[in-house]
PDB file of C-alpha atoms in Angstrom:
ATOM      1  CA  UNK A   2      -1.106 -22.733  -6.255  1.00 50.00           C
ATOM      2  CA  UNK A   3      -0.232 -26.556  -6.203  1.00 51.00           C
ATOM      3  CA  UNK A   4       2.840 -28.109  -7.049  1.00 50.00           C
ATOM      4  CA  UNK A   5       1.543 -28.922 -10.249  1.00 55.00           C
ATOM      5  CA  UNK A   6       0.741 -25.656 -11.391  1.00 82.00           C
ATOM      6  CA  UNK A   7       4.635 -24.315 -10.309  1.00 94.00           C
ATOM      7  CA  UNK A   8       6.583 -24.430 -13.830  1.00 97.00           C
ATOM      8  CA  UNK A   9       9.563 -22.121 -12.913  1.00 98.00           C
ATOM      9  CA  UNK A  10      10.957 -21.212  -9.908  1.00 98.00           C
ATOM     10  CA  UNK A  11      12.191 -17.451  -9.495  1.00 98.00           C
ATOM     11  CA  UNK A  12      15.194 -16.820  -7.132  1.00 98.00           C
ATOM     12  CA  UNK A  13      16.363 -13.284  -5.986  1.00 98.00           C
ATOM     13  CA  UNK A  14      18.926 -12.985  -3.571  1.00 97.00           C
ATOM     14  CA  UNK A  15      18.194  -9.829  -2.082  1.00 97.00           C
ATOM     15  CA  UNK A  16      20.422  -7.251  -0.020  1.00 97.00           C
ATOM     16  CA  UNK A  17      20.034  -3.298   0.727  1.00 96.00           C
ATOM     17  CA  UNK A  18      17.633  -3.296  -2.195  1.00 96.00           C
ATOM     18  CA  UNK A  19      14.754  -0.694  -1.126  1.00 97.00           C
ATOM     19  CA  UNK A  20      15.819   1.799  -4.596  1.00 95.00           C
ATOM     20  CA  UNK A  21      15.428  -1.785  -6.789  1.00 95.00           C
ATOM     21  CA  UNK A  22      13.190  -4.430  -5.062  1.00 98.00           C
ATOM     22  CA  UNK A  23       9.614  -3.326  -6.513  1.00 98.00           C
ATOM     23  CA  UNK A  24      10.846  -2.581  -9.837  1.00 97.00           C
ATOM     24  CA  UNK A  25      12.096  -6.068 -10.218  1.00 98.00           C
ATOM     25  CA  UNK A  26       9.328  -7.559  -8.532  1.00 98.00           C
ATOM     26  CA  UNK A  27       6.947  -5.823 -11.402  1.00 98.00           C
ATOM     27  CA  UNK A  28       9.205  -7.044 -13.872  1.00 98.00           C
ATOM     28  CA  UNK A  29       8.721 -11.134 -13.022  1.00 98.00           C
ATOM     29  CA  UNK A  30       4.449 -10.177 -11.799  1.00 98.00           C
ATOM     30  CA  UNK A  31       4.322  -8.864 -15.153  1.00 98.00           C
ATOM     31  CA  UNK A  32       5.720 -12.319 -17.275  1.00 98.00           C
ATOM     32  CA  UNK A  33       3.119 -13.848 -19.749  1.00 98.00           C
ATOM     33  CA  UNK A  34       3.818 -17.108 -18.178  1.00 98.00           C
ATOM     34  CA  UNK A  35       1.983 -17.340 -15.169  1.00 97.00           C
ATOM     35  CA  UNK A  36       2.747 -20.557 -13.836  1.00 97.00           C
ATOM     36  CA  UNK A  37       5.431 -19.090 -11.541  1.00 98.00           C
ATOM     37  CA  UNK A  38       6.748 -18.823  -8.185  1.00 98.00           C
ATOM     38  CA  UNK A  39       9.004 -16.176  -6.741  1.00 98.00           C
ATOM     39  CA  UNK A  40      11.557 -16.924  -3.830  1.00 98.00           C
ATOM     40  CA  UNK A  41      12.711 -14.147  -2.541  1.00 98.00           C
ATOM     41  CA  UNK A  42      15.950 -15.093  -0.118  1.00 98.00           C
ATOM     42  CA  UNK A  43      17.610 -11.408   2.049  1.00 98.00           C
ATOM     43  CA  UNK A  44      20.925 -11.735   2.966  1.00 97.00           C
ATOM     44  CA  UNK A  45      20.391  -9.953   6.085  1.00 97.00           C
ATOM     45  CA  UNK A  46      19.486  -6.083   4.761  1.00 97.00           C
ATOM     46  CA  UNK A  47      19.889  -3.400   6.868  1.00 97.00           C
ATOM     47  CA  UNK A  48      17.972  -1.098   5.003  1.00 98.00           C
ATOM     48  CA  UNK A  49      13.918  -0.901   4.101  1.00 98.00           C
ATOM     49  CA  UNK A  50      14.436  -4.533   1.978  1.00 98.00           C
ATOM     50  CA  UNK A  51      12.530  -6.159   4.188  1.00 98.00           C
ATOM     51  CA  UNK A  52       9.488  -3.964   4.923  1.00 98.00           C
ATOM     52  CA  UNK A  53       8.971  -3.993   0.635  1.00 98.00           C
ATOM     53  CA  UNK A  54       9.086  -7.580   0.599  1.00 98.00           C
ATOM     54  CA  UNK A  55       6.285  -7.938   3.155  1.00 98.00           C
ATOM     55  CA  UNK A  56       4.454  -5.678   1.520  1.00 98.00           C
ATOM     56  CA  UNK A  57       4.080  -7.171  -1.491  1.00 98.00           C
ATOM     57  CA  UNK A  58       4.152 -10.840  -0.574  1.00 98.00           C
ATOM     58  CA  UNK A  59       1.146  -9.943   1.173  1.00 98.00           C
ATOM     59  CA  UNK A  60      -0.383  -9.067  -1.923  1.00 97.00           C
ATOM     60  CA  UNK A  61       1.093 -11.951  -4.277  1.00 98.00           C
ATOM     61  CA  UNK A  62       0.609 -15.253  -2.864  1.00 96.00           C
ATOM     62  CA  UNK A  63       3.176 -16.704  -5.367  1.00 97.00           C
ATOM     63  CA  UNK A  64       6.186 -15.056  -3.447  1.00 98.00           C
ATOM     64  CA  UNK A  65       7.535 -16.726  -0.834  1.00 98.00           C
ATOM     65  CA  UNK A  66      10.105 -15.038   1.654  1.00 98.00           C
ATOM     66  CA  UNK A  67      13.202 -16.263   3.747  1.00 98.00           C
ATOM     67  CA  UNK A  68      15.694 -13.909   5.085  1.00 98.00           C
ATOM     68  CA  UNK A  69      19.061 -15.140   7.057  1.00 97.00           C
ATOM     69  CA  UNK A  70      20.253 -14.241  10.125  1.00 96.00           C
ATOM     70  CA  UNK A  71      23.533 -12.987   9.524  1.00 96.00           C
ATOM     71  CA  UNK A  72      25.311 -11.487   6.035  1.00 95.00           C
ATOM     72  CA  UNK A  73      26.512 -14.143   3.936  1.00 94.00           C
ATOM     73  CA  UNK A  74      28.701 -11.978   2.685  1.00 92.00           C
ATOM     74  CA  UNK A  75      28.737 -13.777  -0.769  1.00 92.00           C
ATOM     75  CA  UNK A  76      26.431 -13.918  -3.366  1.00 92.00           C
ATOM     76  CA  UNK A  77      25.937 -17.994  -3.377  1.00 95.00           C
ATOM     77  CA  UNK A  78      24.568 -18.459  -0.145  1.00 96.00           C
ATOM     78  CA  UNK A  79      20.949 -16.638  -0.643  1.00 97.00           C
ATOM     79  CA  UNK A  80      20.567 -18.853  -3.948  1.00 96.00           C
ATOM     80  CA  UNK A  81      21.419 -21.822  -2.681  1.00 96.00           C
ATOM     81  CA  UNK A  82      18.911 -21.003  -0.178  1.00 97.00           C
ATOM     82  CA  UNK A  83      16.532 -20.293  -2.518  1.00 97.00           C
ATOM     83  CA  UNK A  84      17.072 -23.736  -4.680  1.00 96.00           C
ATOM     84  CA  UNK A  85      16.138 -25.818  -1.661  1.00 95.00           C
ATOM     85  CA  UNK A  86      12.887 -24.244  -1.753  1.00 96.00           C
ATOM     86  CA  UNK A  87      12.090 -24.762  -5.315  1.00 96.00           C
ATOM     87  CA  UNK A  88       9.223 -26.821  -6.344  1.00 96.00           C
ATOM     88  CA  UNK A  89       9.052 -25.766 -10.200  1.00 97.00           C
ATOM     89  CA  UNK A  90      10.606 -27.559 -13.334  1.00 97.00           C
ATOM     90  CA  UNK A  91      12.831 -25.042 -14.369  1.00 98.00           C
ATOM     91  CA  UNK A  92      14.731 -22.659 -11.821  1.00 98.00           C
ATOM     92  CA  UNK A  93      15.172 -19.038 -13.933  1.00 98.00           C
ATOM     93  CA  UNK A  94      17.696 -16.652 -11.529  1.00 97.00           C
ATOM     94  CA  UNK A  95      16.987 -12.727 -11.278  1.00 98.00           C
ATOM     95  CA  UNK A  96      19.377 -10.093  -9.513  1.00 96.00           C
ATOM     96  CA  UNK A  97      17.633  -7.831  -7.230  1.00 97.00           C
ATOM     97  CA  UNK A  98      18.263  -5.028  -8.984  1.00 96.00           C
ATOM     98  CA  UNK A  99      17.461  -6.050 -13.126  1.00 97.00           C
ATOM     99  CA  UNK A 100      14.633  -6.514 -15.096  1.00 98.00           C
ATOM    100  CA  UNK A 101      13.057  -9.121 -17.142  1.00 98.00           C
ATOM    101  CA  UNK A 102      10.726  -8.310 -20.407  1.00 98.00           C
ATOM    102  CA  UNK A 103       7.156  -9.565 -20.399  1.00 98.00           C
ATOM    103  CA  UNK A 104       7.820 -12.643 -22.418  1.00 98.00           C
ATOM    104  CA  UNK A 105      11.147 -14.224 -21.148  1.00 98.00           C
ATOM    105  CA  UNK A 106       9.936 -16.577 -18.983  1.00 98.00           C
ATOM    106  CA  UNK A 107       7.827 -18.114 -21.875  1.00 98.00           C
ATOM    107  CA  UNK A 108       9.966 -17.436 -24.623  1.00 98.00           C
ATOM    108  CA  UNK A 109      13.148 -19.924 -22.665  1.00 98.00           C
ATOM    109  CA  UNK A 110      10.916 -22.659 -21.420  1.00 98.00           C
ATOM    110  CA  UNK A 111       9.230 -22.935 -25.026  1.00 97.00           C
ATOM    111  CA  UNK A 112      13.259 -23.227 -25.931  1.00 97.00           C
ATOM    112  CA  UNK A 113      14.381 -25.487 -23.306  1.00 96.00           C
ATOM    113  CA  UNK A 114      11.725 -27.867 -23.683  1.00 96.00           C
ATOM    114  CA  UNK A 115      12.223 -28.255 -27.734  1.00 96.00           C
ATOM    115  CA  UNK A 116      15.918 -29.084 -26.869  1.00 92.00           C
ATOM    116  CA  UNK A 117      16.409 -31.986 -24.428  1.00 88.00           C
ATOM    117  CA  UNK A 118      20.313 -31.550 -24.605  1.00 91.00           C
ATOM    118  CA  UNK A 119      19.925 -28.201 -23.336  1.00 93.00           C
ATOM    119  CA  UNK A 120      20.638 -27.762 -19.800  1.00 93.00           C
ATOM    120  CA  UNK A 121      20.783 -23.971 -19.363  1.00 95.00           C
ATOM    121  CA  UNK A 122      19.491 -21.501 -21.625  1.00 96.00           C
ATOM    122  CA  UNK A 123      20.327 -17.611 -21.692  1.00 96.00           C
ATOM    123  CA  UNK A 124      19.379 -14.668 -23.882  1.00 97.00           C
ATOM    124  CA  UNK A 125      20.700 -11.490 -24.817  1.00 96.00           C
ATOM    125  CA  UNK A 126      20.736  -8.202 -22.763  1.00 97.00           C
ATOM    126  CA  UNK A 127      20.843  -4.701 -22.639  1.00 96.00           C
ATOM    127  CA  UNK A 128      24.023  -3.331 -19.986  1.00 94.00           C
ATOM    128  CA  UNK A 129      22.098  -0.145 -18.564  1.00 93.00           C
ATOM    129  CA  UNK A 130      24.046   2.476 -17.098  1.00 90.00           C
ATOM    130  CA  UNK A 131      22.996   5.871 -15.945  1.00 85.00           C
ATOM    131  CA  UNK A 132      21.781   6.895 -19.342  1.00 85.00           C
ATOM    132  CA  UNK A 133      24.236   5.004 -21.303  1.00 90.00           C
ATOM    133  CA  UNK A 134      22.592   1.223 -22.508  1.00 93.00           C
ATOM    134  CA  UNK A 135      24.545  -1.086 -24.164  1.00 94.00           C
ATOM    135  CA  UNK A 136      23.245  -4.622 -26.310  1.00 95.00           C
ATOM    136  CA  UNK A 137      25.090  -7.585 -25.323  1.00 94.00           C
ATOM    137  CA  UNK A 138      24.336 -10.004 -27.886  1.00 95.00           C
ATOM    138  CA  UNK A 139      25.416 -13.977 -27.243  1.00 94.00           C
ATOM    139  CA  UNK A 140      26.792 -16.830 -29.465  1.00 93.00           C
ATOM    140  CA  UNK A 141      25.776 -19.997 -29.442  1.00 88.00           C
ATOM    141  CA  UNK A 142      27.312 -22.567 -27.626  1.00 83.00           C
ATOM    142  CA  UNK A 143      28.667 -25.077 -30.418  1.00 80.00           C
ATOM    143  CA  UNK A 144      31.487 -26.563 -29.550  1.00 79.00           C
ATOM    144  CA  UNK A 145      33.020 -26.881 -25.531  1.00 76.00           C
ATOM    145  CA  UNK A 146      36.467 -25.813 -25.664  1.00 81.00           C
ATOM    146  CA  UNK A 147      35.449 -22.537 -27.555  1.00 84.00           C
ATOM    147  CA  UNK A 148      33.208 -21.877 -24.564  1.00 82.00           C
ATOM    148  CA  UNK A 149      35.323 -22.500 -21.932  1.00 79.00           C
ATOM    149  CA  UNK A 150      37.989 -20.228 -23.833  1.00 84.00           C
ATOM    150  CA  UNK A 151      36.356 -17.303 -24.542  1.00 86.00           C
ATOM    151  CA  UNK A 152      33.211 -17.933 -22.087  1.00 84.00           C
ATOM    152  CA  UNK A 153      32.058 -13.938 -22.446  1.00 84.00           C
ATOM    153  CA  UNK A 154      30.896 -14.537 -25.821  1.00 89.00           C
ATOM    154  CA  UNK A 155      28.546 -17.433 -24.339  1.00 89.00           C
ATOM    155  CA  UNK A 156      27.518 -16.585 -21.037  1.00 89.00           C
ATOM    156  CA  UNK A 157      25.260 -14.101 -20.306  1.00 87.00           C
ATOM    157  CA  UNK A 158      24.396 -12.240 -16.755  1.00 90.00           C
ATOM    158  CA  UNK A 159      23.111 -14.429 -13.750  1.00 94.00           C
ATOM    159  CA  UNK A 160      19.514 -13.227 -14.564  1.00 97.00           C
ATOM    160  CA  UNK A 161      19.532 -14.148 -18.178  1.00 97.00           C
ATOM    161  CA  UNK A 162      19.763 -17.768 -17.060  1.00 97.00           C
ATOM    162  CA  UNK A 163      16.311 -20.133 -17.078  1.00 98.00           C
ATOM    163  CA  UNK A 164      18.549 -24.264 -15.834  1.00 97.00           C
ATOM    164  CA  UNK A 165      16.148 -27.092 -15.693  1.00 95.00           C
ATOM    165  CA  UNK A 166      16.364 -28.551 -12.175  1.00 93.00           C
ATOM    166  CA  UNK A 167      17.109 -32.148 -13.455  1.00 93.00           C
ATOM    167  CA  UNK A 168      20.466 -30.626 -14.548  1.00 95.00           C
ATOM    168  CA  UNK A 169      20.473 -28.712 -10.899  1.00 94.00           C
ATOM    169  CA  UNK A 170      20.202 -31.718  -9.516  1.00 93.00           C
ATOM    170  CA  UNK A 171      23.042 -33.357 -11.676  1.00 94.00           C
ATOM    171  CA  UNK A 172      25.383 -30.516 -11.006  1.00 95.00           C
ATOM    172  CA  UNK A 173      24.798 -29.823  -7.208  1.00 94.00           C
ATOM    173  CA  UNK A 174      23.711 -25.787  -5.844  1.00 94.00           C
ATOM    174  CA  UNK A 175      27.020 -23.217  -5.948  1.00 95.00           C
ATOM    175  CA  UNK A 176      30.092 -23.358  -4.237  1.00 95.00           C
ATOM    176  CA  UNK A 177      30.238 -20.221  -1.829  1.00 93.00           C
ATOM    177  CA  UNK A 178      33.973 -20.314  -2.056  1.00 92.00           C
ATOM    178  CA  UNK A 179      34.436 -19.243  -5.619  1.00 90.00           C
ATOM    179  CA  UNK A 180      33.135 -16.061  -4.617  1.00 89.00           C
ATOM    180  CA  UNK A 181      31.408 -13.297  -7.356  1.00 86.00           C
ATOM    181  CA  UNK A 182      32.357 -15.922 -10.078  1.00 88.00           C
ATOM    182  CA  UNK A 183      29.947 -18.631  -8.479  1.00 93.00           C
ATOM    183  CA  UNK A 184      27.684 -18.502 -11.539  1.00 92.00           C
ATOM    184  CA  UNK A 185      30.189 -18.903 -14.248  1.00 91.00           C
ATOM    185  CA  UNK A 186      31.075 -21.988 -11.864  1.00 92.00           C
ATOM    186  CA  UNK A 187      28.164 -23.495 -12.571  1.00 93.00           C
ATOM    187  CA  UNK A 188      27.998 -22.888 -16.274  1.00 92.00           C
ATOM    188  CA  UNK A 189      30.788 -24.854 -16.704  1.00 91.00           C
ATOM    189  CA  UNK A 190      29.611 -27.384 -14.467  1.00 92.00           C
ATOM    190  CA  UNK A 191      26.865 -27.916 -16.682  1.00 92.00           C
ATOM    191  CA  UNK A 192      28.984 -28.644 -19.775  1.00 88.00           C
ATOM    192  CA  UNK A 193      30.924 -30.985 -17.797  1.00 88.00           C
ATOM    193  CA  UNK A 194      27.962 -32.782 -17.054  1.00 90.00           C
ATOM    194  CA  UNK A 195      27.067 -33.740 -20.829  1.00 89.00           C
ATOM    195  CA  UNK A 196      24.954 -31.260 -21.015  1.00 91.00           C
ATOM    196  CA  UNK A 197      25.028 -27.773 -23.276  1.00 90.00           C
ATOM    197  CA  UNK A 198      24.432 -24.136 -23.271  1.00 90.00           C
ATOM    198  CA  UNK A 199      22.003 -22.006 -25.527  1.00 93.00           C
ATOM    199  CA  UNK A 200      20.699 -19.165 -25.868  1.00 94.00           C
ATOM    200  CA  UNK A 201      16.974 -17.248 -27.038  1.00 97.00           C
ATOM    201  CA  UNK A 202      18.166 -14.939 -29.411  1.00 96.00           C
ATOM    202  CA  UNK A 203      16.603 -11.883 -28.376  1.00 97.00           C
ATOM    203  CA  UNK A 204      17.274  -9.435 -25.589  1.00 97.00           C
ATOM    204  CA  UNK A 205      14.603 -10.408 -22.750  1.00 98.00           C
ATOM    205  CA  UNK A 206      16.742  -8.583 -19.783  1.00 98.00           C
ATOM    206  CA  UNK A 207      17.781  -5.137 -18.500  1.00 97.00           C
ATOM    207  CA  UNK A 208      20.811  -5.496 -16.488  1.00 95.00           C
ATOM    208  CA  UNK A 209      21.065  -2.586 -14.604  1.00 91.00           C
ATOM    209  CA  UNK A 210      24.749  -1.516 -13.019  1.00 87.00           C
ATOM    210  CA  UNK A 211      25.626   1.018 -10.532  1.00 79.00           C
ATOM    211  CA  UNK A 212      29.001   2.653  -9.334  1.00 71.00           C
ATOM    212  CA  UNK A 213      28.268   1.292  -6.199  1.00 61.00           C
TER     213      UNK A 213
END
């Protein structure tokens, strides 16, 4: 695949993930938008994460694999990785352990690209838990101060987000010193920056959690 052909660029940060990995692999192999690439970045797993992600980069010429050296021990690090590597438009992230429905990818680059203002654009989810699921529905983004106020009714998980790299560029990669709120970081960056937040109003992601 050329360049050319690369429209969005999928990170996963990856760590102990051998019970997730495939699932969410399947999940972004099975988007109707094919244009894709998948960057793969393991913060140093000490379990069978590795051995999976050989496996099926050998089958899937459109992931590409990096793993560190040492833990990061943050979750910034292996996504800033990731972004270095990215050669697509639009840079869509996905935790290691959730899942994306068939049509996401196409469904926010059809939005993002009808809205030049827009510099990242989310969806709504479903909170999975054991057998307990929960929709998370989001708000629009209409006026900056609201956001910034009550930013859970705007911002939805780190892989419900599709940012165009232009406004990656504008903003600069995550700061590794605000820790596990790195991403909501960034959001705000990005309204800083002139640009807005939206959303596709339809749930497009499983977020899966775990006691662990």
């Amino acid at each position: 695949m050329s360049n050319n052909e690369v429209l969005v660029s999928v990170i996963i940060p990856t760590f102990n993930s051998e019970k997730f990995i495939r699932r969410t692999i399947l999940s972004v192999q099975a988007q109707t938008l094919k244009n894709w690439e998948l960057i793969c970045v393991d913060d140093f797993s000490t379990d069978a994460t590795r051995e999976i992600l050989l496996e099926l980069a050998a089958f899937d010429g459109r992931i590409k694999l990096f793993f560190l050296e040492n833990n990061s021990g943050e979750p910034a690090t292996p996504k800033n990785v990731g972004g270095k590597h990215c050669i697509g438009k639009y840079i869509a992230y996905l935790d290691h352990d959730d899942e994306w429905a068939p049509e996401k990818l196409a469904k926010q680059v059809e939005f993002i690209e009808k809205n030049n203002n827009i510099g990242v654009v989310f969806c709504n989810f479903e909170a999975r838990s054991g057998n307990a699921s929960k929709a998370v529905t989001l708000s629009r983004c209409e006026d900056v101060d609201e956001c910034i106020l009550n930013y859970g009714k705007y911002i939805g998980n780190n892989s419900c987000a599709l940012i165009s790299k232009r406004t990656l560029s504008l903003i600069g990669e995550r700061d590794p010193e605000v820790g596990a709120f790195e991403d909501m970081d960034m959001w705000f960056r990005v309204l800083r920056s002139g640009y807005r937040w939206d959303r596709v109003n339809e749930c497009l992601v499983v977020v899966n959690q775990h006691e662990d």
